Tab-separated table of C-alpha atoms in Angstrom:
chain	number	residue	atom	x	y	z
G	1	UNK	CA	34.096	-15.306	38.343
G	2	UNK	CA	35.321	-13.142	41.217
G	3	UNK	CA	34.701	-9.893	39.343
G	4	UNK	CA	31.291	-11.066	38.171
G	5	UNK	CA	30.310	-11.723	41.811
G	6	UNK	CA	31.715	-8.299	42.738
G	7	UNK	CA	29.501	-6.516	40.186
G	8	UNK	CA	26.516	-8.705	41.087
G	9	UNK	CA	26.893	-7.811	44.759
G	10	UNK	CA	26.984	-4.082	44.019
G	11	UNK	CA	23.994	-4.392	41.669
G	12	UNK	CA	21.957	-6.125	44.400
G	13	UNK	CA	23.123	-3.642	47.042
G	14	UNK	CA	22.179	-0.578	44.986
G	15	UNK	CA	18.878	-2.175	43.946
G	16	UNK	CA	18.095	-2.454	47.654
G	17	UNK	CA	19.160	1.146	48.316
G	18	UNK	CA	16.831	2.335	45.567
G	19	UNK	CA	13.939	0.335	47.068
G	20	UNK	CA	14.412	1.999	50.459
G	21	UNK	CA	14.606	5.454	48.896
G	22	UNK	CA	11.427	4.853	46.885
G	23	UNK	CA	9.619	3.454	49.940
G	24	UNK	CA	9.367	7.034	51.244
G	25	UNK	CA	9.397	5.948	54.907
G	26	UNK	CA	13.068	6.653	55.511
G	27	UNK	CA	16.259	5.093	54.265
G	28	UNK	CA	19.603	4.272	55.851
G	29	UNK	CA	21.331	7.247	57.520
G	30	UNK	CA	24.099	7.255	54.891
G	31	UNK	CA	21.651	7.139	51.986
G	32	UNK	CA	19.483	9.736	53.720
G	33	UNK	CA	22.588	11.922	53.850
G	34	UNK	CA	23.132	11.393	50.112
G	35	UNK	CA	19.519	12.303	49.318
G	36	UNK	CA	19.672	15.288	51.669
G	37	UNK	CA	22.799	16.606	49.944
G	38	UNK	CA	21.188	16.041	46.540
G	39	UNK	CA	18.038	17.948	47.535
G	40	UNK	CA	19.835	20.731	49.402
G	41	UNK	CA	22.809	21.366	47.109
G	42	UNK	CA	22.047	19.617	43.829
G	43	UNK	CA	23.680	16.834	41.775
G	44	UNK	CA	22.396	13.264	41.745
G	45	UNK	CA	22.355	10.838	44.668
G	46	UNK	CA	24.969	8.749	42.868
G	47	UNK	CA	27.225	11.763	42.425
G	48	UNK	CA	27.245	12.395	46.167
G	49	UNK	CA	28.084	8.733	46.726
G	50	UNK	CA	31.321	9.345	44.821
G	51	UNK	CA	32.087	12.697	46.476
G	52	UNK	CA	31.642	11.329	49.990
G	53	UNK	CA	33.748	8.327	49.034
G	54	UNK	CA	36.721	10.623	48.559
G	55	UNK	CA	36.183	12.106	52.039
G	56	UNK	CA	35.763	8.686	53.668
G	57	UNK	CA	38.837	7.268	51.948
G	58	UNK	CA	40.839	10.083	53.523
G	59	UNK	CA	39.314	9.355	56.958
G	60	UNK	CA	40.024	5.631	56.593
G	61	UNK	CA	43.652	6.367	55.738
G	62	UNK	CA	44.018	8.491	58.871
G	63	UNK	CA	42.453	5.812	61.083
G	64	UNK	CA	44.633	3.017	59.728
G	65	UNK	CA	47.699	5.245	59.273
G	66	UNK	CA	48.125	3.833	55.775
G	67	UNK	CA	48.011	5.202	52.249
G	68	UNK	CA	44.521	6.095	50.957
G	69	UNK	CA	42.792	3.114	49.341
G	70	UNK	CA	42.129	4.850	46.043
G	71	UNK	CA	40.799	1.583	44.619
G	72	UNK	CA	37.750	2.155	46.833
G	73	UNK	CA	36.726	4.899	44.421
G	74	UNK	CA	36.123	2.196	41.809
G	75	UNK	CA	33.401	0.615	43.919
G	76	UNK	CA	31.972	4.002	44.879
G	77	UNK	CA	31.880	5.040	41.214
G	78	UNK	CA	30.121	1.827	40.154
G	79	UNK	CA	27.757	2.111	43.128
G	80	UNK	CA	26.895	5.718	42.273
G	81	UNK	CA	26.120	4.825	38.658
G	82	UNK	CA	23.953	1.853	39.667
G	83	UNK	CA	21.988	3.935	42.205
G	84	UNK	CA	21.171	6.592	39.606
G	85	UNK	CA	20.200	3.932	37.042
G	86	UNK	CA	17.918	2.028	39.457
G	87	UNK	CA	16.258	5.257	40.673
G	88	UNK	CA	15.683	6.367	37.075
G	89	UNK	CA	14.076	3.016	36.214
G	90	UNK	CA	11.965	2.844	39.388
G	91	UNK	CA	10.722	6.414	38.967
G	92	UNK	CA	8.384	5.276	36.189
G	93	UNK	CA	6.750	2.301	37.914
G	94	UNK	CA	7.471	2.179	41.675
G	95	UNK	CA	5.644	4.783	43.760
G	96	UNK	CA	4.068	3.040	46.766
G	97	UNK	CA	1.287	5.087	48.363
G	98	UNK	CA	-0.286	2.824	51.001
G	99	UNK	CA	1.539	2.229	54.282
G	100	UNK	CA	1.802	-1.524	53.812
G	101	UNK	CA	3.126	-1.224	50.244
G	102	UNK	CA	5.746	1.211	51.516
G	103	UNK	CA	6.613	-1.263	54.253
G	104	UNK	CA	7.021	-4.112	51.764
G	105	UNK	CA	9.142	-1.899	49.521
G	106	UNK	CA	11.396	-0.947	52.418
G	107	UNK	CA	11.711	-4.521	53.703
G	108	UNK	CA	12.768	-5.775	50.278
G	109	UNK	CA	15.346	-3.011	50.135
G	110	UNK	CA	16.755	-3.739	53.601
G	111	UNK	CA	17.214	-7.435	52.801
G	112	UNK	CA	18.803	-6.722	49.410
G	113	UNK	CA	21.224	-4.223	50.954
G	114	UNK	CA	22.424	-6.782	53.487
G	115	UNK	CA	22.703	-9.534	50.873
G	116	UNK	CA	24.452	-7.383	48.270
G	117	UNK	CA	26.918	-5.964	50.791
G	118	UNK	CA	27.795	-9.429	52.107
G	119	UNK	CA	28.344	-10.752	48.571
G	120	UNK	CA	30.661	-8.036	47.311
G	121	UNK	CA	32.607	-7.708	50.582
G	122	UNK	CA	33.654	-11.371	50.382
G	123	UNK	CA	35.307	-10.780	47.011
G	124	UNK	CA	37.847	-8.512	48.796
G	125	UNK	CA	38.275	-6.446	45.642
G	126	UNK	CA	37.471	-2.874	46.662
G	127	UNK	CA	35.070	-2.193	49.548
G	128	UNK	CA	32.919	0.926	49.384
G	129	UNK	CA	34.675	3.417	51.694
G	130	UNK	CA	31.782	3.385	54.181
G	131	UNK	CA	31.919	-0.423	54.319
G	132	UNK	CA	35.684	-0.273	54.665
G	133	UNK	CA	35.134	2.114	57.583
G	134	UNK	CA	32.805	-0.477	59.129
G	135	UNK	CA	35.544	-3.111	58.930
G	136	UNK	CA	38.114	-0.680	60.379
G	137	UNK	CA	35.895	0.202	63.342
G	138	UNK	CA	35.139	-3.480	63.891
G	139	UNK	CA	38.861	-4.173	64.065
G	140	UNK	CA	39.775	-1.143	66.178
G	141	UNK	CA	37.017	-1.796	68.729
G	142	UNK	CA	37.407	-5.584	68.618
G	143	UNK	CA	33.646	-6.006	68.257
G	144	UNK	CA	31.314	-7.598	65.698
G	145	UNK	CA	29.866	-6.326	62.429
G	146	UNK	CA	26.557	-5.422	64.076
G	147	UNK	CA	28.132	-2.996	66.567
G	148	UNK	CA	30.417	-1.353	63.993
G	149	UNK	CA	27.611	-0.927	61.474
G	150	UNK	CA	25.215	0.502	64.067
G	151	UNK	CA	27.835	2.990	65.295
G	152	UNK	CA	28.383	4.298	61.761
G	153	UNK	CA	24.635	4.481	61.101
G	154	UNK	CA	24.166	6.663	64.189
G	155	UNK	CA	26.962	8.978	63.048
G	156	UNK	CA	25.454	9.477	59.597
G	157	UNK	CA	21.975	9.789	61.117
G	158	UNK	CA	23.055	12.971	62.887
G	159	UNK	CA	24.438	14.417	59.640
G	160	UNK	CA	21.311	13.410	57.692
G	161	UNK	CA	19.059	15.131	60.236
G	162	UNK	CA	21.085	18.332	59.902
G	163	UNK	CA	20.582	18.236	56.110
G	164	UNK	CA	16.877	17.338	56.295
G	165	UNK	CA	17.410	13.997	54.584
G	166	UNK	CA	14.562	11.441	54.280
G	167	UNK	CA	14.485	10.328	57.922
G	168	UNK	CA	11.592	8.137	59.082
G	169	UNK	CA	10.649	4.836	60.662
G	170	UNK	CA	12.678	3.130	57.938
G	171	UNK	CA	15.794	4.935	59.144
G	172	UNK	CA	15.259	3.712	62.689
G	173	UNK	CA	14.714	0.160	61.431
G	174	UNK	CA	17.906	0.366	59.390
G	175	UNK	CA	19.909	1.554	62.393
G	176	UNK	CA	18.501	-1.262	64.533
G	177	UNK	CA	18.395	-4.058	61.957
G	178	UNK	CA	20.852	-3.114	59.186
G	179	UNK	CA	23.896	-4.514	60.954
G	180	UNK	CA	21.953	-7.586	62.036
G	181	UNK	CA	20.848	-8.354	58.471
G	182	UNK	CA	24.421	-7.984	57.214
G	183	UNK	CA	25.708	-10.181	60.036
G	184	UNK	CA	23.098	-12.814	59.093
G	185	UNK	CA	24.142	-13.001	55.433
G	186	UNK	CA	27.927	-12.872	55.944
G	187	UNK	CA	28.504	-16.568	56.837
G	188	UNK	CA	26.113	-17.851	54.147
G	189	UNK	CA	27.646	-15.805	51.358
G	190	UNK	CA	31.150	-16.748	52.530
G	191	UNK	CA	30.287	-20.445	52.461
G	192	UNK	CA	28.632	-20.206	49.040
G	193	UNK	CA	31.407	-18.137	47.457
G	194	UNK	CA	34.136	-20.375	48.876
G	195	UNK	CA	32.329	-23.379	47.373
G	196	UNK	CA	32.250	-21.783	43.928
G	197	UNK	CA	35.854	-20.634	44.162
G	198	UNK	CA	37.007	-24.138	45.106
G	199	UNK	CA	34.967	-25.646	42.277
G	200	UNK	CA	36.427	-23.148	39.826
G	201	UNK	CA	39.976	-23.866	41.019
G	202	UNK	CA	39.352	-27.597	40.721
G	203	UNK	CA	38.071	-27.255	37.152
G	204	UNK	CA	41.079	-25.109	36.282
G	205	UNK	CA	43.446	-27.754	37.715
G	206	UNK	CA	41.728	-30.508	35.735
G	207	UNK	CA	42.123	-28.537	32.505
G	208	UNK	CA	45.821	-28.093	33.182
């Protein structure tokens, strides 16, 4: 069950990322960086997700003074594959042209990103390096998820601007609301997942 939830969370997260990219009004700073690298250098958006994961894993290890969490590459690899798959599928049917359709597309994506991230993080299997960095900063600064997420978004925003990534009103909204949306979903997903885990453990005990 735990691994099913893990995959489901990543699938929802990447579905949301793809929605924001297709909205064409700006995506999260990190995803804008991925798109910028893809457009400027080549390779797919998903490929850059994996490449940057290696860099971030190294940074996380330095910040925590621990061994690199290589297992994080598993999540980054799955995330990269899902992003490329969703973008390939959406390319044939999702191309919003009017401002309000772009806004709806982006809003759906922002909500799905927060929900998917909250779901897979609670499984504690292998956080995406950038999400692991969020947790590290939250711990080091003794602040909440909103502050840590916003700090990281601002950092990647600068890099995305330098690479001419898809920066727009959607990027600003993500910086301002991304952490808030994640913070909103965290307690609900934790409560729901704990309920299912307890139910599963109870059923297992009854079988024994």
